[in-house]
Coordinates of C-alpha atoms and ligand atoms in Angstrom, one line a residue:
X1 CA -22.9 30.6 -13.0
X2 CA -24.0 28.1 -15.3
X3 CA -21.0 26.6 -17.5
X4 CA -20.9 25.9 -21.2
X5 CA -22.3 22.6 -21.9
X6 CA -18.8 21.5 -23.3
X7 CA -16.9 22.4 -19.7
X8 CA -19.4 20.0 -18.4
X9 CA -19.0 17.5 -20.8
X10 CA -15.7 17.4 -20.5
X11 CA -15.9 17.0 -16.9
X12 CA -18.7 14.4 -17.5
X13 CA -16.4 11.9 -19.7
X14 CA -13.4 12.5 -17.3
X15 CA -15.6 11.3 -14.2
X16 CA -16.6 8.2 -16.1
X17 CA -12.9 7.6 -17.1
X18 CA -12.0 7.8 -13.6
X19 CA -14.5 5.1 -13.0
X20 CA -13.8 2.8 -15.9
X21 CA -10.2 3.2 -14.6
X22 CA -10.9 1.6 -11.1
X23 CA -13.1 -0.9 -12.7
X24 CA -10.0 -1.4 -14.8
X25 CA -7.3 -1.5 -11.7
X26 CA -9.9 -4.4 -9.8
X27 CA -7.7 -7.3 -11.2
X28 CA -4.2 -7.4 -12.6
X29 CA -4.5 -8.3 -16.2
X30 CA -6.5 -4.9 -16.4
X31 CA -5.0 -2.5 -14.5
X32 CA -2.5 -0.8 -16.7
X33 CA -5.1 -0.4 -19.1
X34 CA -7.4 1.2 -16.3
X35 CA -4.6 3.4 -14.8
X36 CA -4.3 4.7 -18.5
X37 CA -7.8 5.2 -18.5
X38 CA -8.4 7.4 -15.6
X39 CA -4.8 9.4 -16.6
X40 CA -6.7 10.5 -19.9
X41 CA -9.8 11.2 -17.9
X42 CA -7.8 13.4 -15.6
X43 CA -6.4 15.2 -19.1
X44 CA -9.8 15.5 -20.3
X45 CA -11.2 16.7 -16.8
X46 CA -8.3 19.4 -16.8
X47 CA -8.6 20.2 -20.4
X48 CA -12.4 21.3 -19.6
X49 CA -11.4 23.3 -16.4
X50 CA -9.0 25.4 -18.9
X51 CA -12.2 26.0 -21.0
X52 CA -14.2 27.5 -17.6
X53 CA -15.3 31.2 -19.3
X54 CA -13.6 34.2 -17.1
X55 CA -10.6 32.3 -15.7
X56 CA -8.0 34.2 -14.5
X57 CA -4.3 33.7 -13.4
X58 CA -4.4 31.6 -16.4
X59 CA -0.1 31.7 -16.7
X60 CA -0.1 30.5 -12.7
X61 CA -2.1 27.8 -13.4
X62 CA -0.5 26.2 -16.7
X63 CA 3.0 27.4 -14.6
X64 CA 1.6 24.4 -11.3
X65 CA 0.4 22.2 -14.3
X66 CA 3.7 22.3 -15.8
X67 CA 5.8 22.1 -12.3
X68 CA 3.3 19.0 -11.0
X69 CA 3.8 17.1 -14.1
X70 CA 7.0 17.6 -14.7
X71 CA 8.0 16.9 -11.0
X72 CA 5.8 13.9 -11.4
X73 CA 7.1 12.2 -14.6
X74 CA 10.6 12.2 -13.3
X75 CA 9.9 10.7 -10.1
X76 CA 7.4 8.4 -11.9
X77 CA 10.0 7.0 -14.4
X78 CA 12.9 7.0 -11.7
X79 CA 11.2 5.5 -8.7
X80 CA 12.3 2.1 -7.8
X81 CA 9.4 -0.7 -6.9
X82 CA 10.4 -0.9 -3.2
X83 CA 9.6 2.6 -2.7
X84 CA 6.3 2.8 -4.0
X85 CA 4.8 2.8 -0.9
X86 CA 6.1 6.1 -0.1
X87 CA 5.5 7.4 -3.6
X88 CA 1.8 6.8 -3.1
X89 CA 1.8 8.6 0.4
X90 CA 3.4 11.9 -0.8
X91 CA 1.0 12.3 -3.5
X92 CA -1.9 11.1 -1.5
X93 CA -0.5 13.6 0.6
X94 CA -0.4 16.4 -2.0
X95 CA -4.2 15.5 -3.1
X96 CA -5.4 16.2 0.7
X97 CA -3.4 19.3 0.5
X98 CA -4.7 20.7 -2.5
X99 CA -8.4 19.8 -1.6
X100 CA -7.6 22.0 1.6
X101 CA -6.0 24.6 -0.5
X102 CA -9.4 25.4 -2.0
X103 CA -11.0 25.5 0.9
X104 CA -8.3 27.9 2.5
X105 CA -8.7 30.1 -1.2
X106 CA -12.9 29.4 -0.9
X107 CA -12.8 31.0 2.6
X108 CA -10.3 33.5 2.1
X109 CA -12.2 35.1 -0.9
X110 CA -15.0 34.9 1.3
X111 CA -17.3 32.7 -1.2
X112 CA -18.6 30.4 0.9
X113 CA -22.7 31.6 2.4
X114 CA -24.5 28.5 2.7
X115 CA -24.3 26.4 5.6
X116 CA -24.3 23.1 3.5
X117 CA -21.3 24.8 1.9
X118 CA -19.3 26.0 4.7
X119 CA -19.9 22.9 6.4
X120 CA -18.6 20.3 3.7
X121 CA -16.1 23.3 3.4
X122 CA -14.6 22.9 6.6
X123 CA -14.9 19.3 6.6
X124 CA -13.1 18.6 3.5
X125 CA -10.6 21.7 4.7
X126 CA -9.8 19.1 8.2
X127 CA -9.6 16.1 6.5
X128 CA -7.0 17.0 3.9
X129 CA -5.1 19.0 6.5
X130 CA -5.0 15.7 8.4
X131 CA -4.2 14.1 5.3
X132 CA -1.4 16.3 3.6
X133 CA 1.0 16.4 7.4
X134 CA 0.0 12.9 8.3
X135 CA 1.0 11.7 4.6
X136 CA 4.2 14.0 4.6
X137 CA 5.1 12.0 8.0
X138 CA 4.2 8.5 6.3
X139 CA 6.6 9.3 3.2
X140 CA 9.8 10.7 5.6
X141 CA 9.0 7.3 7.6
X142 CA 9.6 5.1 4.8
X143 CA 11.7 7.2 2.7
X144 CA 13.9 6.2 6.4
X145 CA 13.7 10.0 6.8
X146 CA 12.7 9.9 10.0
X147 CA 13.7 6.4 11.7
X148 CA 12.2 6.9 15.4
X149 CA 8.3 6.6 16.0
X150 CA 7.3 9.9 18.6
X151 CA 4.9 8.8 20.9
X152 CA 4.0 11.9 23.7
X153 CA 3.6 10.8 27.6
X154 CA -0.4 11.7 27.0
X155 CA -0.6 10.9 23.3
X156 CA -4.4 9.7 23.0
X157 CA -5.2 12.5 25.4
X158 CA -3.6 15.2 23.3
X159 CA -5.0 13.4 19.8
X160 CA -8.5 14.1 21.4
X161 CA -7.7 17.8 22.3
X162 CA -6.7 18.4 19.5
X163 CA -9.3 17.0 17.0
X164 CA -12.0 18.6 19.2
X165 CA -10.3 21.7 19.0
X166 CA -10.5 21.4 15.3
X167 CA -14.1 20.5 15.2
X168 CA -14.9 23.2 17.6
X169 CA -12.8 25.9 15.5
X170 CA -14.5 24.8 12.7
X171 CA -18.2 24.8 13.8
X172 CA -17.3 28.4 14.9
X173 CA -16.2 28.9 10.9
X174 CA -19.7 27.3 9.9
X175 CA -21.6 29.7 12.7
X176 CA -19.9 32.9 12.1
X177 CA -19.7 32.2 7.9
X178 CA -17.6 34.4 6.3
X179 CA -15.2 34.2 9.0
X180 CA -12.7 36.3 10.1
X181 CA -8.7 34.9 8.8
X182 CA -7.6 34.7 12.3
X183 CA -9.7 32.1 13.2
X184 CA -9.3 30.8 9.5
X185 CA -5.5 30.5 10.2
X186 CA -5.9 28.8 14.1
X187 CA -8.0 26.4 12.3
X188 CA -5.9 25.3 9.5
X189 CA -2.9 25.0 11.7
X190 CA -4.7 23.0 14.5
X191 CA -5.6 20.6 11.3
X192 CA -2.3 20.9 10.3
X193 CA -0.6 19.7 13.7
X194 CA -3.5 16.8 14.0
X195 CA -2.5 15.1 11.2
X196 CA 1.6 15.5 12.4
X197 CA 1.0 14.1 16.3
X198 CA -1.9 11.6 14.8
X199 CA 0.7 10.1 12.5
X200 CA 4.1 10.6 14.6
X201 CA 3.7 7.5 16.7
X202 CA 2.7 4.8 14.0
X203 CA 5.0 2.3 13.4
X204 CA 6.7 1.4 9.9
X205 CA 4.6 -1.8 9.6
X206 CA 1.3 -0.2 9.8
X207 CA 1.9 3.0 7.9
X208 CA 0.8 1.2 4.4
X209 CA -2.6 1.0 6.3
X210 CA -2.5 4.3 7.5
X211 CA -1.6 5.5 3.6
X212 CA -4.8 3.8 2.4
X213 CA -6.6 5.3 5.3
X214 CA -5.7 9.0 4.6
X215 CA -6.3 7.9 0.7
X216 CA -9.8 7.4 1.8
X217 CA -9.6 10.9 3.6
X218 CA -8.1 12.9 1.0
X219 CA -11.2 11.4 -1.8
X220 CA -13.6 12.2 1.0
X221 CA -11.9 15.8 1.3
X222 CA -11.8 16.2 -2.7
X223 CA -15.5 15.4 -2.6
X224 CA -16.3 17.5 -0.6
X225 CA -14.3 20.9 -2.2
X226 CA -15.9 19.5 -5.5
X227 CA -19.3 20.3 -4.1
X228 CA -18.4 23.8 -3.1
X229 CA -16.6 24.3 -6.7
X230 CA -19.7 23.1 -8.3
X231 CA -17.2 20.5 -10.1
X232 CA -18.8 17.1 -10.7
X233 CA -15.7 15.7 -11.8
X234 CA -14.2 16.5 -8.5
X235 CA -17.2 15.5 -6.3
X236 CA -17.5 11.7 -8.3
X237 CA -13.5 11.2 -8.6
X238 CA -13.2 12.0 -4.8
X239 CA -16.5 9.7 -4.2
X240 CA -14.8 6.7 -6.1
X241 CA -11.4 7.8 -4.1
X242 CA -13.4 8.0 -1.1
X243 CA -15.0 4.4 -1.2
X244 CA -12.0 2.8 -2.9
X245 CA -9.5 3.8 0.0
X246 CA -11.8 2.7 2.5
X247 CA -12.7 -0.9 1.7
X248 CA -8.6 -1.1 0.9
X249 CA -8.0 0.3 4.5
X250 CA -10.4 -2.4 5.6
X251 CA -9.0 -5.0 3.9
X252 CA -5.7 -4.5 4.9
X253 CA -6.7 -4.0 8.4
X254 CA -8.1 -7.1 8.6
X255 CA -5.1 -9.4 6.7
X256 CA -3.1 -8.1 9.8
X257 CA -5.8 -8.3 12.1
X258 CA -5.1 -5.2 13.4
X259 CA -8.2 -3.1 14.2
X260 CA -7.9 0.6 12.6
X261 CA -8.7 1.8 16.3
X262 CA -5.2 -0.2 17.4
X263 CA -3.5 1.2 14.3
X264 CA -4.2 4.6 15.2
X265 CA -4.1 4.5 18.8
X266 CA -2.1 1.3 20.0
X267 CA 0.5 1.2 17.4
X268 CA 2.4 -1.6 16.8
X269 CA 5.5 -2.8 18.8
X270 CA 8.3 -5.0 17.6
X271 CA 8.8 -7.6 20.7
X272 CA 11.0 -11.2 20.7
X273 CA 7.3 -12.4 21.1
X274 CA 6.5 -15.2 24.1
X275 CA 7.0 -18.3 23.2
X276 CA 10.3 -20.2 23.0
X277 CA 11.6 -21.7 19.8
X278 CA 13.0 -25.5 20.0
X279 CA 15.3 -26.5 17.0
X280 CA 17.9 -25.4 14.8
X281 CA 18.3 -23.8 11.7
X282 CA 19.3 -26.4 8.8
X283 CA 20.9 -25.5 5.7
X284 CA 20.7 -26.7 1.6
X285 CA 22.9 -26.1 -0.9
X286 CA 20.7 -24.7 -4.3
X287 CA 21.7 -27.8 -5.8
X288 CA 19.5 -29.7 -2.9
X289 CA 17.1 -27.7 -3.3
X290 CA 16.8 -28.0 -7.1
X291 CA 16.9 -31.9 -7.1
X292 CA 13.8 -31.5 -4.1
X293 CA 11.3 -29.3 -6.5
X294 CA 12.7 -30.8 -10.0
X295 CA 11.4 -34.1 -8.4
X296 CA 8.3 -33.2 -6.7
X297 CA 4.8 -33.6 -7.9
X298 CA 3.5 -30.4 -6.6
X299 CA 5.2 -27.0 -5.3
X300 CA 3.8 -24.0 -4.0
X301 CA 5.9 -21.1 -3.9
X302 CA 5.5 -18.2 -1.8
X303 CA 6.6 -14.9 -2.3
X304 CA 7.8 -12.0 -0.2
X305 CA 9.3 -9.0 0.4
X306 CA 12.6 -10.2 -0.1
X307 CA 11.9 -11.2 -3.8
X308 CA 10.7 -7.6 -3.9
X309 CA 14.3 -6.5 -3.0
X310 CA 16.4 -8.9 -5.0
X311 CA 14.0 -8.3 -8.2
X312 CA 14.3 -11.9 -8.9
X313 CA 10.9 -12.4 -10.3
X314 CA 12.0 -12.8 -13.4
X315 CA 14.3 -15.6 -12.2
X316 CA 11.2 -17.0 -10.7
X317 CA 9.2 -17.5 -13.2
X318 CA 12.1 -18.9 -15.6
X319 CA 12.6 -21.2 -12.5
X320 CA 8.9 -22.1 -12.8
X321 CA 8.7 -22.8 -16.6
X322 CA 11.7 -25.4 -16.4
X323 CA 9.6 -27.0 -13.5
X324 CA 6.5 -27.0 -15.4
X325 CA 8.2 -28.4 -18.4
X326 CA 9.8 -31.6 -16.4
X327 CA 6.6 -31.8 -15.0
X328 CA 6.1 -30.6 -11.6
X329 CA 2.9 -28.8 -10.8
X330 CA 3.9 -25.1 -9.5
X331 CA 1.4 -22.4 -8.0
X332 CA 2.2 -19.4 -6.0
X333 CA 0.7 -18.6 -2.6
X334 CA 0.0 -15.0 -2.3
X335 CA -0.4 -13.5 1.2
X336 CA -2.8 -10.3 1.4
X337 CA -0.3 -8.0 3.3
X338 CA 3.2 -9.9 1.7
X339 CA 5.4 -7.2 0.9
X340 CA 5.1 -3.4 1.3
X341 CA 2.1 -2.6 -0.4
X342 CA -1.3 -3.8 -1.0
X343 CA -0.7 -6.0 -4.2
X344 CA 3.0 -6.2 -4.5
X345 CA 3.8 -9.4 -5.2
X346 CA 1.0 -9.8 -7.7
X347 CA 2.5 -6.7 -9.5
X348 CA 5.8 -8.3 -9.5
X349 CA 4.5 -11.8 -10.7
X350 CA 2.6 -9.8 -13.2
X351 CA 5.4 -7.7 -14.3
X352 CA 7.8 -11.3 -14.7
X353 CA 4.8 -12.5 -17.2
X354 CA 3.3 -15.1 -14.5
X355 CA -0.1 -16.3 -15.8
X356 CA -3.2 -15.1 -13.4
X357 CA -4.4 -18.7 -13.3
X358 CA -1.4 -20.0 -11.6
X359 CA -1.7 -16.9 -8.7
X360 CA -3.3 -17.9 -5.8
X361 CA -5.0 -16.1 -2.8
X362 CA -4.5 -17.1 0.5
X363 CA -7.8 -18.0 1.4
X364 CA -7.9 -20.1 -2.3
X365 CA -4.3 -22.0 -1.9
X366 CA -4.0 -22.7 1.9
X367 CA -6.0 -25.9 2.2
X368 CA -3.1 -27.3 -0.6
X369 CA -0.2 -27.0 1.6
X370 CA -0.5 -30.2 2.7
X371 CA -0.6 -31.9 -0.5
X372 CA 2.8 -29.9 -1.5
X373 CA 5.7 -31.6 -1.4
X374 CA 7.6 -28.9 -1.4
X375 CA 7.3 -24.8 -0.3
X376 CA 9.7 -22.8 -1.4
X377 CA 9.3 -19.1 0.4
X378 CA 11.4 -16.6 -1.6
X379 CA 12.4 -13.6 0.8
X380 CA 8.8 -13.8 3.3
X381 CA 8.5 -14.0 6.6
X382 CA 5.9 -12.6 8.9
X383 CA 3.4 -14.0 6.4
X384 CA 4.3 -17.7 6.9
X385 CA 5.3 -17.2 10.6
X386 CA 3.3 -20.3 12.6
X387 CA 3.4 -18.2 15.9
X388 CA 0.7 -15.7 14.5
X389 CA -2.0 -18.7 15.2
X390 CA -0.5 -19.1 18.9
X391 CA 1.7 -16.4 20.5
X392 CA -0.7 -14.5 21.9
X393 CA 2.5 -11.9 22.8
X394 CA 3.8 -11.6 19.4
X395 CA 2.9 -8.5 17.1
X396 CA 1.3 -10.4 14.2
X397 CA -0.9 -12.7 16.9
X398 CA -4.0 -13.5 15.1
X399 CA -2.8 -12.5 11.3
X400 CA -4.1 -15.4 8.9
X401 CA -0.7 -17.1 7.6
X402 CA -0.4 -18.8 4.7
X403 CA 0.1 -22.9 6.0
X404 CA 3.7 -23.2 4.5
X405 CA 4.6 -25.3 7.8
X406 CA 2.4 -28.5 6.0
X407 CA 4.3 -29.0 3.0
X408 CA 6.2 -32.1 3.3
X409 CA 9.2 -29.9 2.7
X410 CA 9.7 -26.3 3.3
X411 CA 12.6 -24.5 1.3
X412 CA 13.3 -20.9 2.7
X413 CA 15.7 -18.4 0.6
X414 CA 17.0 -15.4 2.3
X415 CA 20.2 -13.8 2.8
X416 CA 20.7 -14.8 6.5
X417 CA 19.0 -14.6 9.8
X418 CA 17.3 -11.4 9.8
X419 CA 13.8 -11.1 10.9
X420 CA 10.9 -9.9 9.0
X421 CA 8.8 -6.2 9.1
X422 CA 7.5 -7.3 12.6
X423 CA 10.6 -7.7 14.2
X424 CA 10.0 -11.5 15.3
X425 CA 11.2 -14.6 15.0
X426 CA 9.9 -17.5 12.9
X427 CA 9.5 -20.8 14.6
X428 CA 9.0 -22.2 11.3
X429 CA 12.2 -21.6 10.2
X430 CA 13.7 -23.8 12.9
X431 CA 11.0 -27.1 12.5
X432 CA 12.5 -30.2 11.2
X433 CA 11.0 -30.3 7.4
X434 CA 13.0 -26.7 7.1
X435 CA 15.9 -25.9 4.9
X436 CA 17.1 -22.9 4.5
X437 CA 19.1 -21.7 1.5
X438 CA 21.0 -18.7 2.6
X439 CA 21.3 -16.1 -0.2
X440 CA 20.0 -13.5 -2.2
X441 CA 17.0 -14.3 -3.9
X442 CA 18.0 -13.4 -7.4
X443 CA 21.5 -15.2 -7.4
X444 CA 19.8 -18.0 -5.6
X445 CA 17.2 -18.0 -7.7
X446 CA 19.9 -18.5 -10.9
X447 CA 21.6 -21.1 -9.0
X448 CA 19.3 -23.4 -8.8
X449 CA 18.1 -22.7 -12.3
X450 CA 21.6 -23.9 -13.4
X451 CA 20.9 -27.1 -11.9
X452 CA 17.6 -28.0 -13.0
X453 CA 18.9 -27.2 -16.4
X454 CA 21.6 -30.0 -15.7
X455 CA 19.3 -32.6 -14.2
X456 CA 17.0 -32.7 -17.7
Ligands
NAP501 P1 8.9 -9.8 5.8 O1 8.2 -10.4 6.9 O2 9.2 -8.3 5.9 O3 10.2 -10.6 5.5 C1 11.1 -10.4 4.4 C2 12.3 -11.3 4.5 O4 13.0 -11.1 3.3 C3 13.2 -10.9 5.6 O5 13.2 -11.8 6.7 C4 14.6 -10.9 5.0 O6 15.5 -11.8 5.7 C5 14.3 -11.4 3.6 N1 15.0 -10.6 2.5 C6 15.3 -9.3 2.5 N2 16.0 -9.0 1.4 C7 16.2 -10.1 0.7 C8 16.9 -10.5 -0.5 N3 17.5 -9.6 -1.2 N4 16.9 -11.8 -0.8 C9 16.4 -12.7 -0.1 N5 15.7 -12.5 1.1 C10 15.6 -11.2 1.5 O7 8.1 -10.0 4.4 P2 6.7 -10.6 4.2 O8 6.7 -12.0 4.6 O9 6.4 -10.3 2.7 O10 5.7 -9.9 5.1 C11 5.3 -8.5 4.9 C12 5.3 -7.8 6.2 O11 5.1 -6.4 5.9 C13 4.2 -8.2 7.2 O12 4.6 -8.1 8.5 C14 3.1 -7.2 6.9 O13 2.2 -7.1 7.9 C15 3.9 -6.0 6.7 N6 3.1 -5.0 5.9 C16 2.8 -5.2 4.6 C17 1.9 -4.4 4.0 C18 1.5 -4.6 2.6 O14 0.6 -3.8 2.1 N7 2.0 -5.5 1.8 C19 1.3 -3.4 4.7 C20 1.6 -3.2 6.0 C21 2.5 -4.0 6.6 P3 17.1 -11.6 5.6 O15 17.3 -10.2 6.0 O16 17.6 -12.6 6.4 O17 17.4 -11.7 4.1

């Protein structure tokens, strides 16, 4: 059927929104106005489908419309920032399941003949399978749903089995086209149960990778059902999904220096590490700590995951300003993987009204560490931990660190002694130009506000 030239127009203007809107979310002082961007483009794109001649179940569809958003806007406006992560998986999650949903309605109907068809068909049907249980298991994981990581005795044995099961059902789908529903059921269940055991054995601290990854999957998956709608909105927002998901997955992969291949079949293990810390842990009071940056010429100050859960950004950057205005040069170290998400702290930093110019990556700030006489870590960890450059035994062996251990002085706020995602220790906390200021972040961060305010 050839559609009205204003269904494709419609869905023409929405495709280019959506890819305005990533251009948009590539750098922080943009983003907002890129996510708004692709939400109107996703209005227009639905307003269009509405206007598709012969529709039917017209009240089902605005009835999911008005459940989705609705479900959506709540959880949007309610959801804290520490829990994005797992906000993103479930409706990555949803996306995978919905492009598998068409296919499931495609075949079922019996409307897919071609063989190009039936093949993207049943490739876009097993990669958002995979997508919508493995996501489901990513959210109850950090939702702290489900606090155990299920590994089976044969686990890489049985992924194997299973996904060549799947392909094998499937080609049989693409051979015998229209196929029969048993065989349509036995294939969407094996899917189904990949994407569950695939998933089951990751560990916490890679499952923001694995998100991204099955963000790449479900685009790839959308993409594909788009081409068997005949939707080009569906085919070049699941393209830009696609491509987008996989250089993040990539990225982040490589911050961690963790392979994908170890990700998904050598997960992660939280261990004391190998080598044997010498030192002790010294303390400062805030008021120490104030009189050490509100004297220093240059302080770099690195963010973490603990800032994220004290939401003391704000603090932070009021910190910052009084520093700046006595005259102490301040930038802020951001790590790659710092924090749950890909981005976090920037968002934060961005949120508290920190300039762009004063955020640093780490490849851009880590040659200044030595020059700092002071570096204050708010609430991180793993990303300033000195034993990832030579404990071959520890977890985060080989992730680039940020080079906090060469300031002159290294400030460390956190409530106590608790370790970071990893599980390890950090030598650095134990070195002699270490203090630490035991606390949390946001008070902390208020305490020694007080004082700079007293020391003019
Ligand atoms: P981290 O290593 O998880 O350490 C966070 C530290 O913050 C903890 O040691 C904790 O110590 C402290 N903390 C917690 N709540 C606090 C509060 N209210 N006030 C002050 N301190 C508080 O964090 P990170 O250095 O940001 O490293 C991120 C980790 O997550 C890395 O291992 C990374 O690989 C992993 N990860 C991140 C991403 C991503 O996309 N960003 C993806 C995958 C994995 P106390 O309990 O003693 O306070």
């Amino acid at each position: 059927m050839t559609l009205p030239i204003y269904v494709q127009g419609a869905w023409f203007v929405g495709a280019l929104l959506f890819i305005l809107g990533l251009k948009g979310m590539s750098s922080p002082a943009s983003a907002r106005k890129g996510i708004v961007w692709a939400g109107y483009g996703m209005l227009i794109a639905i307003a269009g489908t509405f206007l598709v001649p012969g529709l039917q179940n017209l009240a089902l569809m605005a009835l999911a419309l008005g459940l989705g958003a609705s479900s959506a806007w709540i959880s949007g406006q309610r959801v804290k920032m520490t829990d994005m992560p797992q906000m993103v998986a479930i409706y990555n999650g949803m996306g995978g399941g919905a492009a598998a949903a068409i296919a499931a309605i495609e075949f079922a109907k019996g409307d897919v003949h071609s063989p190009v068809a039936t093949t993207l068909a049943v490739l876009g049907a097993l990669i958002g399978s995979v997508s919508f249980t493995g996501s489901c298991v990513a959210y109850a994981k950090l939702q702290g749903l489900m606090k155990k990581a299920y590994r089976l005795p044969a686990q890489n044995v049985v992924n194997v089995v299973l996904a060549l099961s799947a392909l094998g059902l499937g080609a049989a789908m693409i051979g015998l086209a229209p196929a029969n529903p048993e065989l349509i059921y036995v294939f969407f269940a094996v899917a189904l149960v990949l994407g569950l055991i695939v998933t089951l054995p990751i560990g916490g601290a890679d499952m923001p990778v694995v998100i991204s990854l099955f963000n790449a999957f479900t685009g790839l998956a959308v993409g594909f059902e788009g081409y068997v709608l005949g939707n080009p909105a569906l085919i070049i927002a699941g393209i830009v999904v696609g491509a987008a998901g996989t250089l993040l997955t990539q990225l982040m992969a490589k911050a961690m220096n963790r392979p994908i291949s170890n990700i998904l079949f050598t997960p992660m293990v939280a261990s004391g590490g190998g080598e044997a810390i010498e030192g002790t842990m010294k303390e400062l009071s805030a008021l120490d700590a104030a009189a050490l940056m509100r004297y220093a010429g240059k302080v770099i100050i690195v963010p973490g995951y603990g800032m994220a859960v004290a939401h003391a950004q704000h603090k932070v950057w009021e910190m910052t300003s009084i520093l700046e205005e006595a005259g102490v040069e301040v930038k802020f170290a951001i790590h790659p993987v710092a924090g749950r998400m890909p981005g976090h702290m920037n968002v934060l930093l961005a949120e508290a009204g920190v300039p762009y110019d004063k955020i640093f990556d780490l490849e851009e700030i880590n040659g200044e560490f030595g020059q700092a006489d002071v570096a204050l870590i708010i609430g991180a960890n793993d990303v300033v931990n000195p034993s990832a450059r030579t404990d071959k035994a520890s977890p985060i062996y080989g992730m680039p660190i940020l080079n906090a251990d060469q300031a002159h002085n290294v400030i460390v706020i956190k409530r106590g002694k608790g370790t970071g995602y990893s599980g390890v220790e950090n030598a650095l906390f134990y070195t002699d130009n270490c203090r630490m200021l035991y606390g949390d972040a946001q008070p902390m961060a208020g305490e020694i506000i007080q004082h700079l305010k007293t020391m003019g």
